[in-house]
């Protein structure tokens, strides 16, 4: 397998994982890639690694350029297993030390036992000859250990999880793939991986400001060279939790009553001019729902009452979403019940302290919302739509 040249003496030597469909709970219908890079200079550095099943692919691509034993440094920008689980094999093969952040030094032995590790500090530089590496700590993008590595002379930013996408492709660069698909996958990635860390991203952006970035070489998916300004600007908006005139209705149903409510609410929202997306929890994977949450101002949850509590698929999405801390968004709750309401109350308990502002009165309807019930739902939707339209630019 061959390496792909991305800059002078810099090569992509990673692996494309066409078939993975689940990344720790995140549905990946387009697969992903684990990007590693080789810098060939007076000293040779490998930037990041791959997941264990892909190590031979990595080694094969390195061999297409040099003997792996000539590698002098292995840079571990991020210790999560998708980038690090191949490190023990690579270190055994090359004998090269692994350079990591202080937190990376803490994490890696806890996963892999004894390794030859050396710490690099935030802002520290390492000359390879013609190229100088600058290490930039970016904690919580995506783990406490995360850092980016910048090649000063060529403006190449190895951005680890930042700006990534779960997007397997036969091409490596952003101007070689469909732009809309690329940004959609970047949005889904941000929503599911980085949404809780907007503050940390803004801090990272401060550090990146002033760098002459000519290439963003991500750890997943496509490398940015044409749309660098656009993806940085888009990340800035996401990090601010800025949203659109949009609502997402997330619901499930037992016998169709809560579904009937959802449809009437959606019609009410749409009647105001606001955009509305409906997601049935049992028919839509949670990571796709969270992608819709990313640019929605209003999140409207519909759960029937089951055994006095929330419907299980709705509890699942509530728990997932709470961990992602969706700030600067409103929430409303509705659902059908039989003898005692309980689904709505349970959903509100699950989403307490999630960052969502509970904006509207609850809407509980007993059994099937007949014409009068559907009218109440429609009016409820109108109220949500008007709020969105009046507050959102
Ligand atoms: Fe791609 Fe946080 O690992």
mmCIF file of C-alpha atoms and ligand atoms in Angstrom:
data_model
loop_
_atom_site.group_PDB
_atom_site.id
_atom_site.type_symbol
_atom_site.label_atom_id
_atom_site.label_comp_id
_atom_site.label_asym_id
_atom_site.label_seq_id
_atom_site.Cartn_x
_atom_site.Cartn_y
_atom_site.Cartn_z
ATOM 1 C CA UNK A 1 0.000 0.000 0.000
ATOM 2 C CA UNK A 2 1.252 3.444 -0.882
ATOM 3 C CA UNK A 3 1.689 6.657 1.050
ATOM 4 C CA UNK A 4 0.097 9.861 -0.249
ATOM 5 C CA UNK A 5 2.241 12.993 -0.411
ATOM 6 C CA UNK A 6 0.476 15.950 1.249
ATOM 7 C CA UNK A 7 3.341 18.467 1.510
ATOM 8 C CA UNK A 8 7.097 18.607 0.907
ATOM 9 C CA UNK A 9 8.461 15.477 2.616
ATOM 10 C CA UNK A 10 5.156 14.889 4.433
ATOM 11 C CA UNK A 11 3.013 11.844 3.668
ATOM 12 C CA UNK A 12 -0.347 10.419 4.721
ATOM 13 C CA UNK A 13 0.301 6.858 5.883
ATOM 14 C CA UNK A 14 -2.992 6.111 7.627
ATOM 15 C CA UNK A 15 -5.761 3.600 7.105
ATOM 16 C CA UNK A 16 -9.272 3.839 5.687
ATOM 17 C CA UNK A 17 -11.867 1.870 7.642
ATOM 18 C CA UNK A 18 -14.633 1.519 5.055
ATOM 19 C CA UNK A 19 -16.785 -0.849 7.072
ATOM 20 C CA UNK A 20 -17.063 0.421 10.615
ATOM 21 C CA UNK A 21 -20.651 1.360 11.346
ATOM 22 C CA UNK A 22 -20.406 2.166 15.033
ATOM 23 C CA UNK A 23 -17.861 4.385 16.754
ATOM 24 C CA UNK A 24 -18.540 4.085 20.499
ATOM 25 C CA UNK A 25 -22.257 4.544 19.960
ATOM 26 C CA UNK A 26 -21.968 6.962 17.037
ATOM 27 C CA UNK A 27 -23.393 5.503 13.812
ATOM 28 C CA UNK A 28 -20.871 5.852 10.970
ATOM 29 C CA UNK A 29 -22.663 4.957 7.732
ATOM 30 C CA UNK A 30 -19.746 6.329 5.704
ATOM 31 C CA UNK A 31 -17.048 4.526 7.717
ATOM 32 C CA UNK A 32 -14.004 6.476 8.872
ATOM 33 C CA UNK A 33 -10.249 6.726 8.573
ATOM 34 C CA UNK A 34 -7.397 6.783 11.080
ATOM 35 C CA UNK A 35 -4.937 9.270 9.680
ATOM 36 C CA UNK A 36 -1.252 9.036 10.484
ATOM 37 C CA UNK A 37 1.469 11.074 8.818
ATOM 38 C CA UNK A 38 5.162 10.637 8.146
ATOM 39 C CA UNK A 39 7.600 13.556 8.026
ATOM 40 C CA UNK A 40 10.841 12.640 6.289
ATOM 41 C CA UNK A 41 13.621 15.090 7.129
ATOM 42 C CA UNK A 42 17.089 14.814 8.703
ATOM 43 C CA UNK A 43 15.099 13.252 11.506
ATOM 44 C CA UNK A 44 11.964 11.245 10.708
ATOM 45 C CA UNK A 45 8.735 11.638 12.682
ATOM 46 C CA UNK A 46 5.521 9.673 12.608
ATOM 47 C CA UNK A 47 2.511 11.764 13.615
ATOM 48 C CA UNK A 48 -0.142 9.639 15.326
ATOM 49 C CA UNK A 49 -0.891 5.999 14.758
ATOM 50 C CA UNK A 50 -3.864 3.776 13.910
ATOM 51 C CA UNK A 51 -6.202 1.293 15.538
ATOM 52 C CA UNK A 52 -4.658 -2.154 16.082
ATOM 53 C CA UNK A 53 -6.351 -3.991 13.163
ATOM 54 C CA UNK A 54 -4.873 -1.438 10.760
ATOM 55 C CA UNK A 55 -1.241 -1.472 11.923
ATOM 56 C CA UNK A 56 -0.013 -3.574 8.998
ATOM 57 C CA UNK A 57 -1.653 -1.129 6.603
ATOM 58 C CA UNK A 58 0.190 1.741 8.330
ATOM 59 C CA UNK A 59 3.513 -0.113 8.203
ATOM 60 C CA UNK A 60 3.015 -0.977 4.552
ATOM 61 C CA UNK A 61 2.436 2.681 3.649
ATOM 62 C CA UNK A 62 5.495 3.761 5.678
ATOM 63 C CA UNK A 63 7.593 1.130 3.872
ATOM 64 C CA UNK A 64 6.556 2.642 0.535
ATOM 65 C CA UNK A 65 8.641 5.697 1.597
ATOM 66 C CA UNK A 66 11.289 4.514 4.083
ATOM 67 C CA UNK A 67 12.300 1.638 6.305
ATOM 68 C CA UNK A 68 10.160 2.059 9.486
ATOM 69 C CA UNK A 69 13.314 1.525 11.564
ATOM 70 C CA UNK A 70 14.462 4.973 10.389
ATOM 71 C CA UNK A 71 11.677 6.664 12.370
ATOM 72 C CA UNK A 72 13.241 8.787 15.133
ATOM 73 C CA UNK A 73 10.102 10.047 16.896
ATOM 74 C CA UNK A 74 6.489 8.951 17.212
ATOM 75 C CA UNK A 75 4.213 11.846 18.116
ATOM 76 C CA UNK A 76 1.046 10.867 20.000
ATOM 77 C CA UNK A 77 -1.311 13.824 19.726
ATOM 78 C CA UNK A 78 -4.162 11.956 21.406
ATOM 79 C CA UNK A 79 -4.255 8.817 23.515
ATOM 80 C CA UNK A 80 -7.738 7.559 22.607
ATOM 81 C CA UNK A 81 -7.538 3.969 21.386
ATOM 82 C CA UNK A 82 -8.463 4.659 17.759
ATOM 83 C CA UNK A 83 -5.157 6.537 17.391
ATOM 84 C CA UNK A 84 -3.001 4.859 19.989
ATOM 85 C CA UNK A 85 -3.726 1.128 20.122
ATOM 86 C CA UNK A 86 -1.155 0.456 17.389
ATOM 87 C CA UNK A 87 1.595 2.318 19.316
ATOM 88 C CA UNK A 88 3.119 -0.679 21.148
ATOM 89 C CA UNK A 89 3.650 -2.519 17.844
ATOM 90 C CA UNK A 90 5.110 0.595 16.209
ATOM 91 C CA UNK A 91 7.449 1.245 19.099
ATOM 92 C CA UNK A 92 8.644 -2.352 19.097
ATOM 93 C CA UNK A 93 9.266 -2.175 15.350
ATOM 94 C CA UNK A 94 11.017 1.199 15.262
ATOM 95 C CA UNK A 95 12.528 1.616 18.717
ATOM 96 C CA UNK A 96 11.524 5.288 18.533
ATOM 97 C CA UNK A 97 10.373 7.170 21.636
ATOM 98 C CA UNK A 98 6.737 8.301 21.850
ATOM 99 C CA UNK A 99 6.304 12.037 22.463
ATOM 100 C CA UNK A 100 3.107 13.012 24.267
ATOM 101 C CA UNK A 101 1.597 15.738 26.418
ATOM 102 C CA UNK A 102 1.759 15.510 30.214
ATOM 103 C CA UNK A 103 -1.718 13.935 30.278
ATOM 104 C CA UNK A 104 -0.801 11.647 27.394
ATOM 105 C CA UNK A 105 2.146 10.417 29.505
ATOM 106 C CA UNK A 106 -0.411 9.585 32.200
ATOM 107 C CA UNK A 107 -2.943 7.855 29.911
ATOM 108 C CA UNK A 108 -0.778 5.728 27.621
ATOM 109 C CA UNK A 109 0.818 3.414 30.221
ATOM 110 C CA UNK A 110 -2.608 2.860 31.793
ATOM 111 C CA UNK A 111 -3.762 1.365 28.498
ATOM 112 C CA UNK A 112 -0.601 -0.278 27.172
ATOM 113 C CA UNK A 113 1.830 -0.821 30.055
ATOM 114 C CA UNK A 114 5.492 0.089 29.740
ATOM 115 C CA UNK A 115 6.419 2.294 26.792
ATOM 116 C CA UNK A 116 9.374 4.586 26.080
ATOM 117 C CA UNK A 117 7.606 7.918 26.560
ATOM 118 C CA UNK A 118 8.889 11.488 26.552
ATOM 119 C CA UNK A 119 6.872 14.502 27.532
ATOM 120 C CA UNK A 120 6.531 17.587 25.359
ATOM 121 C CA UNK A 121 5.284 20.834 26.884
ATOM 122 C CA UNK A 122 2.730 23.245 25.477
ATOM 123 C CA UNK A 123 4.542 25.499 23.006
ATOM 124 C CA UNK A 124 7.686 23.350 22.913
ATOM 125 C CA UNK A 125 9.425 23.016 19.561
ATOM 126 C CA UNK A 126 11.391 20.167 17.997
ATOM 127 C CA UNK A 127 13.576 20.611 14.922
ATOM 128 C CA UNK A 128 13.666 17.759 12.429
ATOM 129 C CA UNK A 129 16.026 19.648 10.104
ATOM 130 C CA UNK A 130 14.123 21.715 7.542
ATOM 131 C CA UNK A 131 10.890 21.332 9.509
ATOM 132 C CA UNK A 132 10.190 22.494 13.046
ATOM 133 C CA UNK A 133 7.372 20.906 15.032
ATOM 134 C CA UNK A 134 5.501 23.045 17.539
ATOM 135 C CA UNK A 135 3.321 21.248 20.085
ATOM 136 C CA UNK A 136 0.076 22.977 21.038
ATOM 137 C CA UNK A 137 -1.951 21.563 23.916
ATOM 138 C CA UNK A 138 -5.703 21.560 23.234
ATOM 139 C CA UNK A 139 -7.159 19.861 26.331
ATOM 140 C CA UNK A 140 -10.604 18.249 25.946
ATOM 141 C CA UNK A 141 -10.485 18.367 22.153
ATOM 142 C CA UNK A 142 -11.187 15.560 22.636
ATOM 143 C CA UNK A 143 -9.592 14.241 25.855
ATOM 144 C CA UNK A 144 -7.482 15.957 28.531
ATOM 145 C CA UNK A 145 -4.293 14.810 26.805
ATOM 146 C CA UNK A 146 -5.131 16.181 23.345
ATOM 147 C CA UNK A 147 -2.619 18.317 21.513
ATOM 148 C CA UNK A 148 -2.050 19.486 17.961
ATOM 149 C CA UNK A 149 1.305 19.562 16.178
ATOM 150 C CA UNK A 150 2.166 22.382 13.809
ATOM 151 C CA UNK A 151 4.897 22.311 11.154
ATOM 152 C CA UNK A 152 5.980 25.938 11.179
ATOM 153 C CA UNK A 153 7.808 26.143 7.858
ATOM 154 C CA UNK A 154 5.053 24.503 5.791
ATOM 155 C CA UNK A 155 1.957 25.600 7.728
ATOM 156 C CA UNK A 156 0.700 22.057 8.275
ATOM 157 C CA UNK A 157 -1.492 21.629 11.347
ATOM 158 C CA UNK A 158 -1.923 18.047 12.536
ATOM 159 C CA UNK A 159 -5.236 18.681 14.267
ATOM 160 C CA UNK A 160 -5.975 15.239 15.729
ATOM 161 C CA UNK A 161 -9.758 14.918 16.342
ATOM 162 C CA UNK A 162 -10.330 18.626 15.670
ATOM 163 C CA UNK A 163 -11.977 19.368 12.282
ATOM 164 C CA UNK A 164 -12.359 15.621 11.663
ATOM 165 C CA UNK A 165 -15.158 13.625 10.096
ATOM 166 C CA UNK A 166 -16.089 9.966 10.049
ATOM 167 C CA UNK A 167 -15.837 9.809 6.288
ATOM 168 C CA UNK A 168 -14.075 6.984 4.450
ATOM 169 C CA UNK A 169 -13.032 8.085 0.979
ATOM 170 C CA UNK A 170 -10.673 7.140 -1.797
ATOM 171 C CA UNK A 171 -9.346 10.694 -1.885
ATOM 172 C CA UNK A 172 -7.547 12.604 0.847
ATOM 173 C CA UNK A 173 -8.283 16.301 0.215
ATOM 174 C CA UNK A 174 -11.375 18.477 0.661
ATOM 175 C CA UNK A 175 -11.351 19.680 -2.960
ATOM 176 C CA UNK A 176 -11.527 16.065 -4.149
ATOM 177 C CA UNK A 177 -14.790 15.122 -2.402
ATOM 178 C CA UNK A 178 -18.334 16.471 -2.402
ATOM 179 C CA UNK A 179 -18.298 19.660 -0.317
ATOM 180 C CA UNK A 180 -21.834 19.336 1.076
ATOM 181 C CA UNK A 181 -21.218 15.754 2.205
ATOM 182 C CA UNK A 182 -17.926 16.757 3.788
ATOM 183 C CA UNK A 183 -19.439 19.602 5.822
ATOM 184 C CA UNK A 184 -22.403 17.429 6.805
ATOM 185 C CA UNK A 185 -20.053 14.757 8.162
ATOM 186 C CA UNK A 186 -17.989 17.447 9.914
ATOM 187 C CA UNK A 187 -21.202 18.736 11.538
ATOM 188 C CA UNK A 188 -22.231 15.271 12.687
ATOM 189 C CA UNK A 189 -18.738 14.690 14.062
ATOM 190 C CA UNK A 190 -18.709 17.982 15.968
ATOM 191 C CA UNK A 191 -22.198 17.367 17.380
ATOM 192 C CA UNK A 192 -21.392 13.884 18.635
ATOM 193 C CA UNK A 193 -17.777 14.286 19.721
ATOM 194 C CA UNK A 194 -17.007 17.924 20.478
ATOM 195 C CA UNK A 195 -20.341 19.582 21.388
ATOM 196 C CA UNK A 196 -19.596 19.685 25.146
ATOM 197 C CA UNK A 197 -16.270 21.414 24.582
ATOM 198 C CA UNK A 198 -17.156 24.723 22.917
ATOM 199 C CA UNK A 199 -15.273 26.713 25.575
ATOM 200 C CA UNK A 200 -12.166 24.613 25.114
ATOM 201 C CA UNK A 201 -12.415 25.013 21.359
ATOM 202 C CA UNK A 202 -12.577 28.788 21.713
ATOM 203 C CA UNK A 203 -9.429 28.631 23.866
ATOM 204 C CA UNK A 204 -7.748 26.450 21.224
ATOM 205 C CA UNK A 205 -8.756 28.876 18.509
ATOM 206 C CA UNK A 206 -6.975 31.642 20.401
ATOM 207 C CA UNK A 207 -3.805 29.576 20.267
ATOM 208 C CA UNK A 208 -4.225 28.843 16.559
ATOM 209 C CA UNK A 209 -4.858 32.491 15.680
ATOM 210 C CA UNK A 210 -1.806 33.972 14.119
ATOM 211 C CA UNK A 211 -0.528 30.665 12.754
ATOM 212 C CA UNK A 212 -0.142 30.540 8.992
ATOM 213 C CA UNK A 213 -2.214 27.383 8.498
ATOM 214 C CA UNK A 214 -2.026 26.081 4.936
ATOM 215 C CA UNK A 215 -3.160 22.518 5.551
ATOM 216 C CA UNK A 216 -5.257 20.978 8.330
ATOM 217 C CA UNK A 217 -4.308 17.334 8.487
ATOM 218 C CA UNK A 218 -6.998 15.736 10.638
ATOM 219 C CA UNK A 219 -6.863 12.397 12.423
ATOM 220 C CA UNK A 220 -10.168 11.315 10.826
ATOM 221 C CA UNK A 221 -11.500 11.754 7.339
ATOM 222 C CA UNK A 222 -10.505 14.382 4.834
ATOM 223 C CA UNK A 223 -7.574 16.835 4.923
ATOM 224 C CA UNK A 224 -8.521 20.505 4.607
ATOM 225 C CA UNK A 225 -6.609 22.636 2.101
ATOM 226 C CA UNK A 226 -9.296 24.577 0.179
ATOM 227 C CA UNK A 227 -11.914 25.251 2.863
ATOM 228 C CA UNK A 228 -9.630 26.028 5.829
ATOM 229 C CA UNK A 229 -11.168 29.432 6.584
ATOM 230 C CA UNK A 230 -14.704 28.065 6.200
ATOM 231 C CA UNK A 231 -14.246 25.096 8.549
ATOM 232 C CA UNK A 232 -12.538 27.275 11.194
ATOM 233 C CA UNK A 233 -15.341 29.847 10.940
ATOM 234 C CA UNK A 234 -17.969 27.082 11.100
ATOM 235 C CA UNK A 235 -16.325 25.578 14.181
ATOM 236 C CA UNK A 236 -16.420 29.041 15.744
ATOM 237 C CA UNK A 237 -20.215 29.161 15.311
ATOM 238 C CA UNK A 238 -20.694 25.666 16.654
ATOM 239 C CA UNK A 239 -18.477 26.456 19.632
ATOM 240 C CA UNK A 240 -20.704 29.455 20.416
ATOM 241 C CA UNK A 241 -23.742 27.115 20.296
ATOM 242 C CA UNK A 242 -25.294 29.368 17.707
ATOM 243 C CA UNK A 243 -28.445 27.904 16.172
ATOM 244 C CA UNK A 244 -30.988 28.593 13.433
ATOM 245 C CA UNK A 245 -34.748 29.164 13.246
ATOM 246 C CA UNK A 246 -35.204 25.462 13.630
ATOM 247 C CA UNK A 247 -36.864 22.995 15.985
ATOM 248 C CA UNK A 248 -36.310 19.277 16.250
ATOM 249 C CA UNK A 249 -39.078 17.056 17.570
ATOM 250 C CA UNK A 250 -37.650 13.903 19.117
ATOM 251 C CA UNK A 251 -40.337 11.412 20.030
ATOM 252 C CA UNK A 252 -41.405 7.820 20.231
ATOM 253 C CA UNK A 253 -44.789 6.241 20.432
ATOM 254 C CA UNK A 254 -46.549 3.125 21.774
ATOM 255 C CA UNK A 255 -49.866 3.114 19.931
ATOM 256 C CA UNK A 256 -49.584 6.190 17.736
ATOM 257 C CA UNK A 257 -50.977 8.814 20.137
ATOM 258 C CA UNK A 258 -47.682 10.567 20.901
ATOM 259 C CA UNK A 259 -46.855 10.341 17.192
ATOM 260 C CA UNK A 260 -50.122 12.064 16.363
ATOM 261 C CA UNK A 261 -49.189 14.807 18.837
ATOM 262 C CA UNK A 262 -45.716 15.152 17.266
ATOM 263 C CA UNK A 263 -47.146 15.641 13.791
ATOM 264 C CA UNK A 264 -49.639 18.277 14.940
ATOM 265 C CA UNK A 265 -46.920 20.133 16.862
ATOM 266 C CA UNK A 266 -44.675 20.059 13.793
ATOM 267 C CA UNK A 267 -47.436 21.565 11.669
ATOM 268 C CA UNK A 268 -47.902 24.331 14.212
ATOM 269 C CA UNK A 269 -44.183 25.126 14.225
ATOM 270 C CA UNK A 270 -43.975 25.086 10.421
ATOM 271 C CA UNK A 271 -46.981 27.421 10.168
ATOM 272 C CA UNK A 272 -44.854 30.196 11.713
ATOM 273 C CA UNK A 273 -42.142 29.869 9.071
ATOM 274 C CA UNK A 274 -39.700 28.066 11.372
ATOM 275 C CA UNK A 275 -38.007 24.917 10.143
ATOM 276 C CA UNK A 276 -38.886 21.702 11.902
ATOM 277 C CA UNK A 277 -37.332 18.262 11.775
ATOM 278 C CA UNK A 278 -39.095 15.190 13.174
ATOM 279 C CA UNK A 279 -37.029 12.278 14.516
ATOM 280 C CA UNK A 280 -38.680 9.118 15.786
ATOM 281 C CA UNK A 281 -36.252 7.699 18.327
ATOM 282 C CA UNK A 282 -36.848 4.047 17.454
ATOM 283 C CA UNK A 283 -36.298 4.756 13.744
ATOM 284 C CA UNK A 284 -33.342 7.148 13.930
ATOM 285 C CA UNK A 285 -29.942 6.474 15.461
ATOM 286 C CA UNK A 286 -29.005 8.775 18.302
ATOM 287 C CA UNK A 287 -26.040 10.315 16.505
ATOM 288 C CA UNK A 288 -28.249 11.442 13.606
ATOM 289 C CA UNK A 289 -30.681 12.990 16.097
ATOM 290 C CA UNK A 290 -27.820 14.866 17.760
ATOM 291 C CA UNK A 291 -26.730 16.184 14.360
ATOM 292 C CA UNK A 292 -30.210 17.771 14.091
ATOM 293 C CA UNK A 293 -29.801 19.190 17.591
ATOM 294 C CA UNK A 294 -26.594 20.993 16.563
ATOM 295 C CA UNK A 295 -28.361 23.813 14.707
ATOM 296 C CA UNK A 296 -31.782 23.671 16.408
ATOM 297 C CA UNK A 297 -32.892 26.350 18.862
ATOM 298 C CA UNK A 298 -35.810 24.277 20.198
ATOM 299 C CA UNK A 299 -35.718 20.621 21.204
ATOM 300 C CA UNK A 300 -39.200 19.185 21.683
ATOM 301 C CA UNK A 301 -39.325 15.795 23.387
ATOM 302 C CA UNK A 302 -42.345 13.492 23.118
ATOM 303 C CA UNK A 303 -42.547 10.402 25.273
ATOM 304 C CA UNK A 304 -45.520 8.209 26.039
ATOM 305 C CA UNK A 305 -45.852 7.037 29.622
ATOM 306 C CA UNK A 306 -44.693 3.465 30.066
ATOM 307 C CA UNK A 307 -44.861 1.952 33.545
ATOM 308 C CA UNK A 308 -45.057 5.482 35.015
ATOM 309 C CA UNK A 309 -41.830 6.510 33.285
ATOM 310 C CA UNK A 310 -40.277 7.471 29.971
ATOM 311 C CA UNK A 311 -40.287 5.276 26.882
ATOM 312 C CA UNK A 312 -36.902 3.431 26.791
ATOM 313 C CA UNK A 313 -35.750 4.853 23.445
ATOM 314 C CA UNK A 314 -36.478 8.349 24.737
ATOM 315 C CA UNK A 315 -34.526 7.686 27.936
ATOM 316 C CA UNK A 316 -31.607 6.578 25.741
ATOM 317 C CA UNK A 317 -31.511 9.800 23.762
ATOM 318 C CA UNK A 318 -31.969 11.900 26.915
ATOM 319 C CA UNK A 319 -28.949 10.269 28.583
ATOM 320 C CA UNK A 320 -26.814 10.614 25.451
ATOM 321 C CA UNK A 321 -27.819 14.225 24.934
ATOM 322 C CA UNK A 322 -27.273 15.218 28.551
ATOM 323 C CA UNK A 323 -23.636 14.134 28.278
ATOM 324 C CA UNK A 324 -23.227 16.420 25.259
ATOM 325 C CA UNK A 325 -24.384 19.513 27.227
ATOM 326 C CA UNK A 326 -26.448 21.267 24.528
ATOM 327 C CA UNK A 327 -26.352 24.847 25.816
ATOM 328 C CA UNK A 328 -28.203 27.916 24.517
ATOM 329 C CA UNK A 329 -31.224 25.860 23.442
ATOM 330 C CA UNK A 330 -34.812 25.575 24.627
ATOM 331 C CA UNK A 331 -36.718 22.406 25.469
ATOM 332 C CA UNK A 332 -40.396 21.483 25.500
ATOM 333 C CA UNK A 333 -42.053 18.226 26.516
ATOM 334 C CA UNK A 334 -45.199 16.400 25.482
ATOM 335 C CA UNK A 335 -46.669 12.912 25.521
ATOM 336 C CA UNK A 336 -49.692 10.690 25.792
ATOM 337 C CA UNK A 337 -50.576 8.752 28.939
ATOM 338 C CA UNK A 338 -53.255 6.278 29.978
ATOM 339 C CA UNK A 339 -54.211 6.738 33.617
ATOM 340 C CA UNK A 340 -51.392 8.745 35.268
ATOM 341 C CA UNK A 341 -48.938 11.032 33.375
ATOM 342 C CA UNK A 342 -45.315 10.027 33.876
ATOM 343 C CA UNK A 343 -43.353 10.064 30.598
ATOM 344 C CA UNK A 344 -42.949 13.826 30.422
ATOM 345 C CA UNK A 345 -41.972 14.121 34.081
ATOM 346 C CA UNK A 346 -39.383 11.361 33.679
ATOM 347 C CA UNK A 347 -37.892 13.014 30.590
ATOM 348 C CA UNK A 348 -37.572 16.300 32.443
ATOM 349 C CA UNK A 349 -35.821 14.557 35.303
ATOM 350 C CA UNK A 350 -33.420 12.865 32.885
ATOM 351 C CA UNK A 351 -32.609 16.180 31.212
ATOM 352 C CA UNK A 352 -32.313 18.266 34.393
ATOM 353 C CA UNK A 353 -28.976 20.128 34.468
ATOM 354 C CA UNK A 354 -28.317 19.272 30.827
ATOM 355 C CA UNK A 355 -27.899 22.909 29.857
ATOM 356 C CA UNK A 356 -31.316 23.042 28.173
ATOM 357 C CA UNK A 357 -33.752 25.756 29.251
ATOM 358 C CA UNK A 358 -37.235 24.278 29.801
ATOM 359 C CA UNK A 359 -39.175 26.972 28.005
ATOM 360 C CA UNK A 360 -42.769 25.864 27.516
ATOM 361 C CA UNK A 361 -45.510 24.322 29.647
ATOM 362 C CA UNK A 362 -45.716 20.543 29.455
ATOM 363 C CA UNK A 363 -48.350 19.078 27.189
ATOM 364 C CA UNK A 364 -49.822 15.821 28.498
ATOM 365 C CA UNK A 365 -52.820 14.307 26.737
ATOM 366 C CA UNK A 366 -54.754 11.299 27.952
ATOM 367 C CA UNK A 367 -54.862 8.466 25.392
ATOM 368 C CA UNK A 368 -55.462 9.565 21.817
ATOM 369 C CA UNK A 369 -55.460 13.305 21.034
ATOM 370 C CA UNK A 370 -58.774 13.651 19.243
ATOM 371 C CA UNK A 371 -59.488 16.744 17.212
ATOM 372 C CA UNK A 372 -59.458 19.014 20.249
ATOM 373 C CA UNK A 373 -56.160 17.489 21.444
ATOM 374 C CA UNK A 374 -54.557 17.907 18.055
ATOM 375 C CA UNK A 375 -55.637 21.557 18.063
ATOM 376 C CA UNK A 376 -53.870 22.020 21.427
ATOM 377 C CA UNK A 377 -50.762 20.388 19.944
ATOM 378 C CA UNK A 378 -50.884 22.631 16.886
ATOM 379 C CA UNK A 379 -51.180 25.720 19.111
ATOM 380 C CA UNK A 380 -48.289 24.435 21.219
ATOM 381 C CA UNK A 381 -46.228 24.195 18.029
ATOM 382 C CA UNK A 382 -47.246 27.725 17.039
ATOM 383 C CA UNK A 383 -46.012 28.985 20.389
ATOM 384 C CA UNK A 384 -42.644 27.255 19.886
ATOM 385 C CA UNK A 385 -42.345 28.519 16.319
ATOM 386 C CA UNK A 386 -43.132 32.103 17.281
ATOM 387 C CA UNK A 387 -40.464 32.060 19.983
ATOM 388 C CA UNK A 388 -37.873 30.794 17.531
ATOM 389 C CA UNK A 389 -38.869 33.274 14.850
ATOM 390 C CA UNK A 390 -38.838 36.239 17.205
ATOM 391 C CA UNK A 391 -35.519 35.440 18.889
ATOM 392 C CA UNK A 392 -33.377 33.983 16.145
ATOM 393 C CA UNK A 393 -31.692 36.156 13.528
HETATM 394 FE FE1 LIG B 1 -10.390 9.935 17.272
HETATM 395 FE FE2 LIG B 1 -10.920 11.046 20.462
HETATM 396 O O1 LIG B 1 -10.346 9.872 19.147
#
